[in-house]
mmCIF file of C-alpha atoms in Angstrom:
data_model
loop_
_atom_site.group_PDB
_atom_site.id
_atom_site.type_symbol
_atom_site.label_atom_id
_atom_site.label_comp_id
_atom_site.label_asym_id
_atom_site.label_seq_id
_atom_site.Cartn_x
_atom_site.Cartn_y
_atom_site.Cartn_z
ATOM 1 C CA UNK Y 392 16.768 9.527 -18.229
ATOM 2 C CA UNK Y 393 14.768 7.630 -15.798
ATOM 3 C CA UNK Y 394 14.053 5.707 -12.730
ATOM 4 C CA UNK Y 395 16.923 3.500 -11.704
ATOM 5 C CA UNK Y 396 14.861 0.123 -10.604
ATOM 6 C CA UNK Y 397 16.393 -3.331 -9.018
ATOM 7 C CA UNK Y 398 14.848 -6.305 -8.355
ATOM 8 C CA UNK Y 399 13.438 -7.036 -4.688
ATOM 9 C CA UNK Y 400 15.184 -9.957 -3.102
ATOM 10 C CA UNK Y 401 13.760 -13.041 -3.230
ATOM 11 C CA UNK Y 402 14.086 -16.310 -1.010
ATOM 12 C CA UNK Y 403 12.506 -19.641 -0.526
ATOM 13 C CA UNK Y 404 12.158 -19.046 3.354
ATOM 14 C CA UNK Y 405 14.534 -17.418 6.335
ATOM 15 C CA UNK Y 406 15.975 -17.301 9.332
ATOM 16 C CA UNK Y 407 14.538 -15.243 12.555
ATOM 17 C CA UNK Y 408 17.913 -14.424 12.377
ATOM 18 C CA UNK Y 409 18.818 -13.341 8.833
ATOM 19 C CA UNK Y 410 15.533 -11.427 8.172
ATOM 20 C CA UNK Y 411 16.370 -9.246 11.278
ATOM 21 C CA UNK Y 412 19.905 -8.979 10.203
ATOM 22 C CA UNK Y 413 19.441 -7.909 6.484
ATOM 23 C CA UNK Y 414 16.125 -7.175 6.265
ATOM 24 C CA UNK Y 415 14.118 -5.915 9.534
ATOM 25 C CA UNK Y 416 16.704 -3.740 10.740
ATOM 26 C CA UNK Y 417 18.567 -2.104 7.998
ATOM 27 C CA UNK Y 418 14.439 -1.488 6.407
ATOM 28 C CA UNK Y 419 14.989 -3.834 3.241
ATOM 29 C CA UNK Y 420 12.305 -5.131 1.101
ATOM 30 C CA UNK Y 421 12.118 -9.000 0.751
ATOM 31 C CA UNK Y 422 9.651 -11.368 -1.070
ATOM 32 C CA UNK Y 423 9.138 -14.740 0.821
ATOM 33 C CA UNK Y 424 7.520 -16.972 -1.481
ATOM 34 C CA UNK Y 425 6.670 -19.725 1.010
ATOM 35 C CA UNK Y 426 5.635 -18.239 3.567
ATOM 36 C CA UNK Y 427 2.468 -19.047 3.034
ATOM 37 C CA UNK Y 428 2.651 -23.013 2.908
ATOM 38 C CA UNK Y 429 1.022 -23.349 6.350
ATOM 39 C CA UNK Y 430 -1.951 -21.091 5.658
ATOM 40 C CA UNK Y 431 -5.133 -23.454 5.276
ATOM 41 C CA UNK Y 432 -6.001 -19.996 2.978
ATOM 42 C CA UNK Y 433 -3.369 -20.543 0.617
ATOM 43 C CA UNK Y 434 -5.810 -23.198 -1.091
ATOM 44 C CA UNK Y 435 -9.205 -22.919 0.327
ATOM 45 C CA UNK Y 436 -9.736 -18.357 -0.046
ATOM 46 C CA UNK Y 437 -10.959 -19.456 -3.778
ATOM 47 C CA UNK Y 438 -12.631 -16.447 -5.140
ATOM 48 C CA UNK Y 439 -16.292 -18.980 -4.922
ATOM 49 C CA UNK Y 440 -15.167 -19.273 -1.037
ATOM 50 C CA UNK Y 441 -14.681 -15.237 0.116
ATOM 51 C CA UNK Y 442 -18.510 -15.124 -2.302
ATOM 52 C CA UNK Y 443 -19.919 -17.680 0.088
ATOM 53 C CA UNK Y 444 -18.903 -16.067 3.421
ATOM 54 C CA UNK Y 445 -19.449 -12.249 2.795
ATOM 55 C CA UNK Y 446 -21.112 -12.011 -0.568
ATOM 56 C CA UNK Y 447 -23.806 -10.514 0.864
ATOM 57 C CA UNK Y 448 -21.628 -7.528 1.826
ATOM 58 C CA UNK Y 449 -22.252 -4.002 0.315
ATOM 59 C CA UNK Y 450 -18.306 -3.085 0.084
ATOM 60 C CA UNK Y 451 -17.175 0.764 -1.598
ATOM 61 C CA UNK Y 452 -15.347 0.398 -4.187
ATOM 62 C CA UNK Y 453 -12.467 3.067 -5.596
ATOM 63 C CA UNK Y 454 -11.432 3.776 -8.825
ATOM 64 C CA UNK Y 455 -7.999 5.760 -10.245
ATOM 65 C CA UNK Y 456 -9.268 8.951 -11.381
ATOM 66 C CA UNK Y 457 -7.839 11.942 -9.046
ATOM 67 C CA UNK Y 458 -9.517 12.710 -5.739
ATOM 68 C CA UNK Y 459 -11.913 15.132 -5.684
ATOM 69 C CA UNK Y 460 -11.215 17.977 -3.225
ATOM 70 C CA UNK Y 461 -14.354 18.562 -2.212
ATOM 71 C CA UNK Y 462 -14.377 15.193 -0.648
ATOM 72 C CA UNK Y 463 -13.464 13.321 2.728
ATOM 73 C CA UNK Y 464 -10.007 11.285 1.614
ATOM 74 C CA UNK Y 465 -10.350 7.974 0.891
ATOM 75 C CA UNK Y 466 -13.645 8.760 -0.604
ATOM 76 C CA UNK Y 467 -15.457 5.853 -2.421
ATOM 77 C CA UNK Y 468 -16.352 5.549 -6.398
ATOM 78 C CA UNK Y 469 -18.839 3.202 -6.091
ATOM 79 C CA UNK Y 470 -20.621 0.683 -4.046
ATOM 80 C CA UNK Y 471 -21.802 -3.194 -5.239
ATOM 81 C CA UNK Y 472 -22.427 -6.407 -3.556
ATOM 82 C CA UNK Y 473 -19.280 -8.122 -2.661
ATOM 83 C CA UNK Y 474 -20.098 -10.989 -4.502
ATOM 84 C CA UNK Y 475 -20.886 -8.985 -7.313
ATOM 85 C CA UNK Y 476 -17.745 -6.965 -7.439
ATOM 86 C CA UNK Y 477 -15.832 -10.678 -7.126
ATOM 87 C CA UNK Y 478 -18.053 -11.677 -10.682
ATOM 88 C CA UNK Y 479 -16.673 -8.363 -12.423
ATOM 89 C CA UNK Y 480 -12.860 -9.203 -11.556
ATOM 90 C CA UNK Y 481 -12.862 -12.291 -12.878
ATOM 91 C CA UNK Y 482 -15.098 -11.784 -15.883
ATOM 92 C CA UNK Y 483 -13.199 -8.410 -17.167
ATOM 93 C CA UNK Y 484 -10.696 -5.543 -16.644
ATOM 94 C CA UNK Y 485 -11.972 -2.515 -14.096
ATOM 95 C CA UNK Y 486 -10.133 0.112 -12.254
ATOM 96 C CA UNK Y 487 -12.365 -0.657 -9.217
ATOM 97 C CA UNK Y 488 -10.661 -1.610 -6.340
ATOM 98 C CA UNK Y 489 -11.960 -2.587 -2.781
ATOM 99 C CA UNK Y 490 -9.122 -0.949 -0.652
ATOM 100 C CA UNK Y 491 -9.212 -1.818 3.232
ATOM 101 C CA UNK Y 492 -11.672 -4.598 3.925
ATOM 102 C CA UNK Y 493 -11.660 -6.387 6.937
ATOM 103 C CA UNK Y 494 -14.012 -9.083 5.975
ATOM 104 C CA UNK Y 495 -12.901 -10.766 8.967
ATOM 105 C CA UNK Y 496 -15.896 -8.514 10.788
ATOM 106 C CA UNK Y 497 -18.735 -10.256 8.891
ATOM 107 C CA UNK Y 498 -16.960 -13.797 9.028
ATOM 108 C CA UNK Y 499 -14.743 -14.196 12.289
ATOM 109 C CA UNK Y 500 -13.355 -17.918 11.246
ATOM 110 C CA UNK Y 501 -11.166 -16.588 8.677
ATOM 111 C CA UNK Y 502 -9.197 -15.652 11.573
ATOM 112 C CA UNK Y 503 -8.394 -19.401 11.040
ATOM 113 C CA UNK Y 504 -6.799 -19.698 7.766
ATOM 114 C CA UNK Y 505 -3.815 -17.763 8.383
ATOM 115 C CA UNK Y 506 -0.531 -17.070 10.275
ATOM 116 C CA UNK Y 507 1.358 -14.179 10.975
ATOM 117 C CA UNK Y 508 4.559 -14.557 11.097
ATOM 118 C CA UNK Y 509 6.129 -14.442 14.077
ATOM 119 C CA UNK Y 510 8.712 -16.454 14.176
ATOM 120 C CA UNK Y 511 10.580 -13.406 12.371
ATOM 121 C CA UNK Y 512 9.085 -9.998 14.036
ATOM 122 C CA UNK Y 513 7.028 -9.494 16.678
ATOM 123 C CA UNK Y 514 4.448 -6.185 17.304
ATOM 124 C CA UNK Y 515 1.502 -8.190 15.306
ATOM 125 C CA UNK Y 516 -2.226 -7.255 14.874
ATOM 126 C CA UNK Y 517 -3.077 -10.365 14.832
ATOM 127 C CA UNK Y 518 -7.268 -9.571 14.301
ATOM 128 C CA UNK Y 519 -6.617 -6.302 12.319
ATOM 129 C CA UNK Y 520 -5.937 -7.437 8.849
ATOM 130 C CA UNK Y 521 -6.597 -5.217 5.539
ATOM 131 C CA UNK Y 522 -7.454 -7.127 2.508
ATOM 132 C CA UNK Y 523 -7.038 -5.633 -1.132
ATOM 133 C CA UNK Y 524 -9.081 -6.619 -4.059
ATOM 134 C CA UNK Y 525 -8.697 -4.925 -7.758
ATOM 135 C CA UNK Y 526 -8.928 -5.492 -11.372
ATOM 136 C CA UNK Y 527 -7.263 -6.317 -13.951
ATOM 137 C CA UNK Y 528 -5.484 -3.207 -14.794
ATOM 138 C CA UNK Y 529 -6.652 -1.578 -11.573
ATOM 139 C CA UNK Y 530 -3.428 0.613 -10.123
ATOM 140 C CA UNK Y 531 -3.421 1.692 -6.017
ATOM 141 C CA UNK Y 532 -1.550 5.583 -6.448
ATOM 142 C CA UNK Y 533 1.978 6.272 -4.738
ATOM 143 C CA UNK Y 534 1.846 6.324 -0.895
ATOM 144 C CA UNK Y 535 3.344 5.559 1.816
ATOM 145 C CA UNK Y 536 1.025 3.304 5.279
ATOM 146 C CA UNK Y 537 0.271 6.472 7.342
ATOM 147 C CA UNK Y 538 0.597 4.087 10.514
ATOM 148 C CA UNK Y 539 4.059 3.472 9.466
ATOM 149 C CA UNK Y 540 3.633 -0.127 10.142
ATOM 150 C CA UNK Y 541 5.726 -2.450 8.340
ATOM 151 C CA UNK Y 542 3.872 -4.857 6.560
ATOM 152 C CA UNK Y 543 3.406 -8.813 5.464
ATOM 153 C CA UNK Y 544 1.817 -7.789 1.968
ATOM 154 C CA UNK Y 545 0.645 -11.931 0.969
ATOM 155 C CA UNK Y 546 -1.662 -11.946 -2.627
ATOM 156 C CA UNK Y 547 -3.657 -14.133 -3.648
ATOM 157 C CA UNK Y 548 -4.926 -15.587 -6.993
ATOM 158 C CA UNK Y 549 -3.204 -13.616 -9.938
ATOM 159 C CA UNK Y 550 -0.418 -10.947 -10.503
ATOM 160 C CA UNK Y 551 0.599 -7.855 -8.637
ATOM 161 C CA UNK Y 552 3.150 -5.571 -10.200
ATOM 162 C CA UNK Y 553 4.851 -3.765 -7.533
ATOM 163 C CA UNK Y 554 6.866 -0.632 -7.093
ATOM 164 C CA UNK Y 555 8.538 0.280 -3.868
ATOM 165 C CA UNK Y 556 10.850 3.730 -2.946
ATOM 166 C CA UNK Y 557 12.573 4.213 0.268
ATOM 167 C CA UNK Y 558 10.886 7.359 2.933
ATOM 168 C CA UNK Y 559 13.969 8.929 2.158
ATOM 169 C CA UNK Y 560 12.688 10.274 -1.753
ATOM 170 C CA UNK Y 561 9.426 11.600 -0.191
ATOM 171 C CA UNK Y 562 10.327 15.030 -1.893
ATOM 172 C CA UNK Y 563 11.568 13.546 -5.034
ATOM 173 C CA UNK Y 564 8.413 11.507 -5.381
ATOM 174 C CA UNK Y 565 6.290 15.156 -5.453
ATOM 175 C CA UNK Y 566 4.773 13.659 -2.219
ATOM 176 C CA UNK Y 567 2.190 15.755 -0.936
ATOM 177 C CA UNK Y 568 2.930 18.153 1.754
ATOM 178 C CA UNK Y 569 0.247 17.159 5.691
ATOM 179 C CA UNK Y 570 -0.826 13.597 3.400
ATOM 180 C CA UNK Y 571 0.573 10.211 2.826
ATOM 181 C CA UNK Y 572 0.624 10.321 -1.060
ATOM 182 C CA UNK Y 573 2.583 11.538 -4.149
ATOM 183 C CA UNK Y 574 1.156 14.502 -6.735
ATOM 184 C CA UNK Y 575 -1.501 12.246 -8.714
ATOM 185 C CA UNK Y 576 -0.687 14.240 -11.896
ATOM 186 C CA UNK Y 577 1.695 11.772 -13.684
ATOM 187 C CA UNK Y 578 1.681 7.861 -14.033
ATOM 188 C CA UNK Y 579 5.374 6.301 -12.274
ATOM 189 C CA UNK Y 580 5.031 3.445 -14.183
ATOM 190 C CA UNK Y 581 5.308 5.721 -17.634
ATOM 191 C CA UNK Y 582 7.167 9.402 -16.072
ATOM 192 C CA UNK Y 583 7.106 12.510 -18.263
ATOM 193 C CA UNK Y 584 10.487 13.425 -17.222
ATOM 194 C CA UNK Y 585 9.954 16.035 -19.009
ATOM 195 C CA UNK Y 586 6.847 17.767 -17.062
ATOM 196 C CA UNK Y 587 8.155 15.681 -13.707
ATOM 197 C CA UNK Y 588 12.014 16.094 -13.845
ATOM 198 C CA UNK Y 589 12.444 15.617 -9.983
ATOM 199 C CA UNK Y 590 11.766 11.801 -10.733
ATOM 200 C CA UNK Y 591 14.561 10.885 -13.188
ATOM 201 C CA UNK Y 592 17.238 9.251 -11.421
ATOM 202 C CA UNK Y 593 14.894 8.406 -8.642
ATOM 203 C CA UNK Y 594 15.887 4.394 -7.363
ATOM 204 C CA UNK Y 595 13.219 1.922 -6.138
ATOM 205 C CA UNK Y 596 12.592 -1.664 -6.608
ATOM 206 C CA UNK Y 597 10.131 -3.596 -8.252
ATOM 207 C CA UNK Y 598 8.836 -7.358 -8.104
ATOM 208 C CA UNK Y 599 5.596 -8.598 -9.386
ATOM 209 C CA UNK Y 600 3.827 -11.091 -7.030
ATOM 210 C CA UNK Y 601 2.235 -14.202 -7.453
ATOM 211 C CA UNK Y 602 -0.522 -16.730 -6.006
ATOM 212 C CA UNK Y 603 1.272 -17.617 -2.496
ATOM 213 C CA UNK Y 604 3.777 -14.877 -2.273
ATOM 214 C CA UNK Y 605 4.451 -12.539 0.582
ATOM 215 C CA UNK Y 606 6.459 -9.205 0.159
ATOM 216 C CA UNK Y 607 8.290 -7.361 3.089
ATOM 217 C CA UNK Y 608 7.425 -3.658 3.423
ATOM 218 C CA UNK Y 609 9.667 -1.449 5.928
ATOM 219 C CA UNK Y 610 8.036 0.848 7.472
ATOM 220 C CA UNK Y 611 7.496 4.248 5.683
ATOM 221 C CA UNK Y 612 7.990 2.667 2.062
ATOM 222 C CA UNK Y 613 6.514 4.550 -0.605
ATOM 223 C CA UNK Y 614 4.528 2.163 -2.911
ATOM 224 C CA UNK Y 615 2.792 1.553 -6.018
ATOM 225 C CA UNK Y 616 0.360 -1.427 -7.104
ATOM 226 C CA UNK Y 617 -1.043 -2.422 -10.440
ATOM 227 C CA UNK Y 618 -3.090 -5.479 -10.518
ATOM 228 C CA UNK Y 619 -2.021 -7.375 -13.686
ATOM 229 C CA UNK Y 620 -5.322 -10.230 -12.838
ATOM 230 C CA UNK Y 621 -8.089 -9.994 -11.415
ATOM 231 C CA UNK Y 622 -7.015 -10.777 -8.194
ATOM 232 C CA UNK Y 623 -6.574 -9.718 -3.985
ATOM 233 C CA UNK Y 624 -3.824 -9.665 -1.254
ATOM 234 C CA UNK Y 625 -4.388 -9.398 2.391
ATOM 235 C CA UNK Y 626 -1.720 -7.127 4.720
ATOM 236 C CA UNK Y 627 -0.591 -8.437 8.054
ATOM 237 C CA UNK Y 628 0.521 -5.301 10.049
ATOM 238 C CA UNK Y 629 3.234 -5.129 13.029
ATOM 239 C CA UNK Y 630 4.939 -1.881 15.167
ATOM 240 C CA UNK Y 631 7.804 -0.826 14.444
ATOM 241 C CA UNK Y 632 10.036 -1.181 18.190
ATOM 242 C CA UNK Y 633 11.377 2.579 17.776
ATOM 243 C CA UNK Y 634 9.429 5.003 20.105
ATOM 244 C CA UNK Y 635 10.453 7.911 17.918
ATOM 245 C CA UNK Y 636 8.848 6.334 14.501
ATOM 246 C CA UNK Y 637 5.366 5.316 17.297
ATOM 247 C CA UNK Y 638 5.239 8.955 18.597
ATOM 248 C CA UNK Y 639 5.102 9.823 14.242
ATOM 249 C CA UNK Y 640 2.549 7.086 13.701
ATOM 250 C CA UNK Y 641 0.269 8.494 16.645
ATOM 251 C CA UNK Y 642 0.789 12.060 15.008
ATOM 252 C CA UNK Y 643 -0.287 11.356 11.572
ATOM 253 C CA UNK Y 644 -3.674 9.437 12.680
ATOM 254 C CA UNK Y 645 -4.595 12.294 14.813
ATOM 255 C CA UNK Y 646 -3.395 15.615 14.533
ATOM 256 C CA UNK Y 647 -1.815 15.867 10.809
ATOM 257 C CA UNK Y 648 -5.147 14.023 9.646
ATOM 258 C CA UNK Y 649 -7.657 15.895 11.773
ATOM 259 C CA UNK Y 650 -5.935 19.234 10.619
ATOM 260 C CA UNK Y 651 -4.992 18.279 6.952
ATOM 261 C CA UNK Y 652 -9.232 16.859 7.240
ATOM 262 C CA UNK Y 653 -10.044 20.257 8.251
ATOM 263 C CA UNK Y 654 -8.453 22.432 6.075
ATOM 264 C CA UNK Y 655 -9.454 19.980 2.921
ATOM 265 C CA UNK Y 656 -12.983 20.645 4.058
ATOM 266 C CA UNK Y 657 -12.868 23.945 4.373
ATOM 267 C CA UNK Y 658 -11.096 25.527 1.436
ATOM 268 C CA UNK Y 659 -11.012 22.952 -0.471
ATOM 269 C CA UNK Y 660 -9.532 23.200 -4.453
ATOM 270 C CA UNK Y 661 -8.180 26.570 -3.017
ATOM 271 C CA UNK Y 662 -6.349 24.636 -0.195
ATOM 272 C CA UNK Y 663 -5.065 21.433 -2.546
ATOM 273 C CA UNK Y 664 -4.006 23.674 -5.567
ATOM 274 C CA UNK Y 665 -1.401 25.214 -2.411
ATOM 275 C CA UNK Y 666 -0.803 21.656 -1.212
ATOM 276 C CA UNK Y 667 0.169 20.438 -4.672
ATOM 277 C CA UNK Y 668 2.387 23.911 -5.687
ATOM 278 C CA UNK Y 669 4.226 23.041 -2.497
ATOM 279 C CA UNK Y 670 4.852 19.725 -3.902
ATOM 280 C CA UNK Y 671 6.482 20.593 -6.774
ATOM 281 C CA UNK Y 672 8.579 23.176 -5.242
ATOM 282 C CA UNK Y 673 9.178 20.876 -3.036
ATOM 283 C CA UNK Y 674 10.747 18.481 -5.548
ATOM 284 C CA UNK Y 675 12.415 20.873 -7.450
ATOM 285 C CA UNK Y 676 14.231 22.060 -4.738
ATOM 286 C CA UNK Y 677 15.748 18.472 -3.783
ATOM 287 C CA UNK Y 678 16.402 17.966 -7.141
ATOM 288 C CA UNK Y 679 19.288 21.155 -7.298
ATOM 289 C CA UNK Y 680 19.854 20.191 -4.634
ATOM 290 C CA UNK Y 681 20.866 16.542 -5.526
ATOM 291 C CA UNK Y 682 18.687 15.679 -2.723
ATOM 292 C CA UNK Y 683 18.794 12.646 -1.184
ATOM 293 C CA UNK Y 684 22.505 12.234 -0.461
#
């Protein structure tokens, strides 16, 4: 009984041909240890430096509590000056995280400090990176990214435990209908298989990211992350060439998100309870059918 987790492939560097053939086209995750060797950020982006350039910015903070159905998705739990938050995560464990932060809006010179891996593929949104900060022990709940981009996720100044699951496991992961996250009532790190039997036997991959290492997450991959130390990451996104995936991304960002937000606002807990019940029903059905096949 248990999850079937294998290590994510790791390389120091990789050629474009090898990357496309063995990882991009077959949609396989990869850790590239030295993809950031030519980044000024590798040495320059210390906690003190980031405090210097955006320390006075007020940032929303998120915790590990279950989403409140009466609030909008991604509603923050608190606010704090960025510099004060950096002091906090260096001093002690906390479950507070900064989610989808773009410090480049306040400090455009940061654009000069990183490089999109255009030697491996195209389609990058160079000027729209996302940064994520977390205290030791904080967790990013299991989800996939709504825009279905390929992601190059680079970690700084600490360690992060990552689990990945192919999109095909959506039903068995108790994926919430009309949303991009899973049922928040279980802990994927220590699953209760008696309560959530559909998790038993799910296949995934995992790794521990360290300073300067880059994780390639193909489009649609479910991911769960736990900060083992107070640290941070930057995600660079690239569009998939598939028009079907682009169309699905557009649907997710417009129709699905708006309809889901409207129903959540109108029916609140009743709507969320219905969605969670449907997620459990679908998971049990997929388990009984032996899916995915």
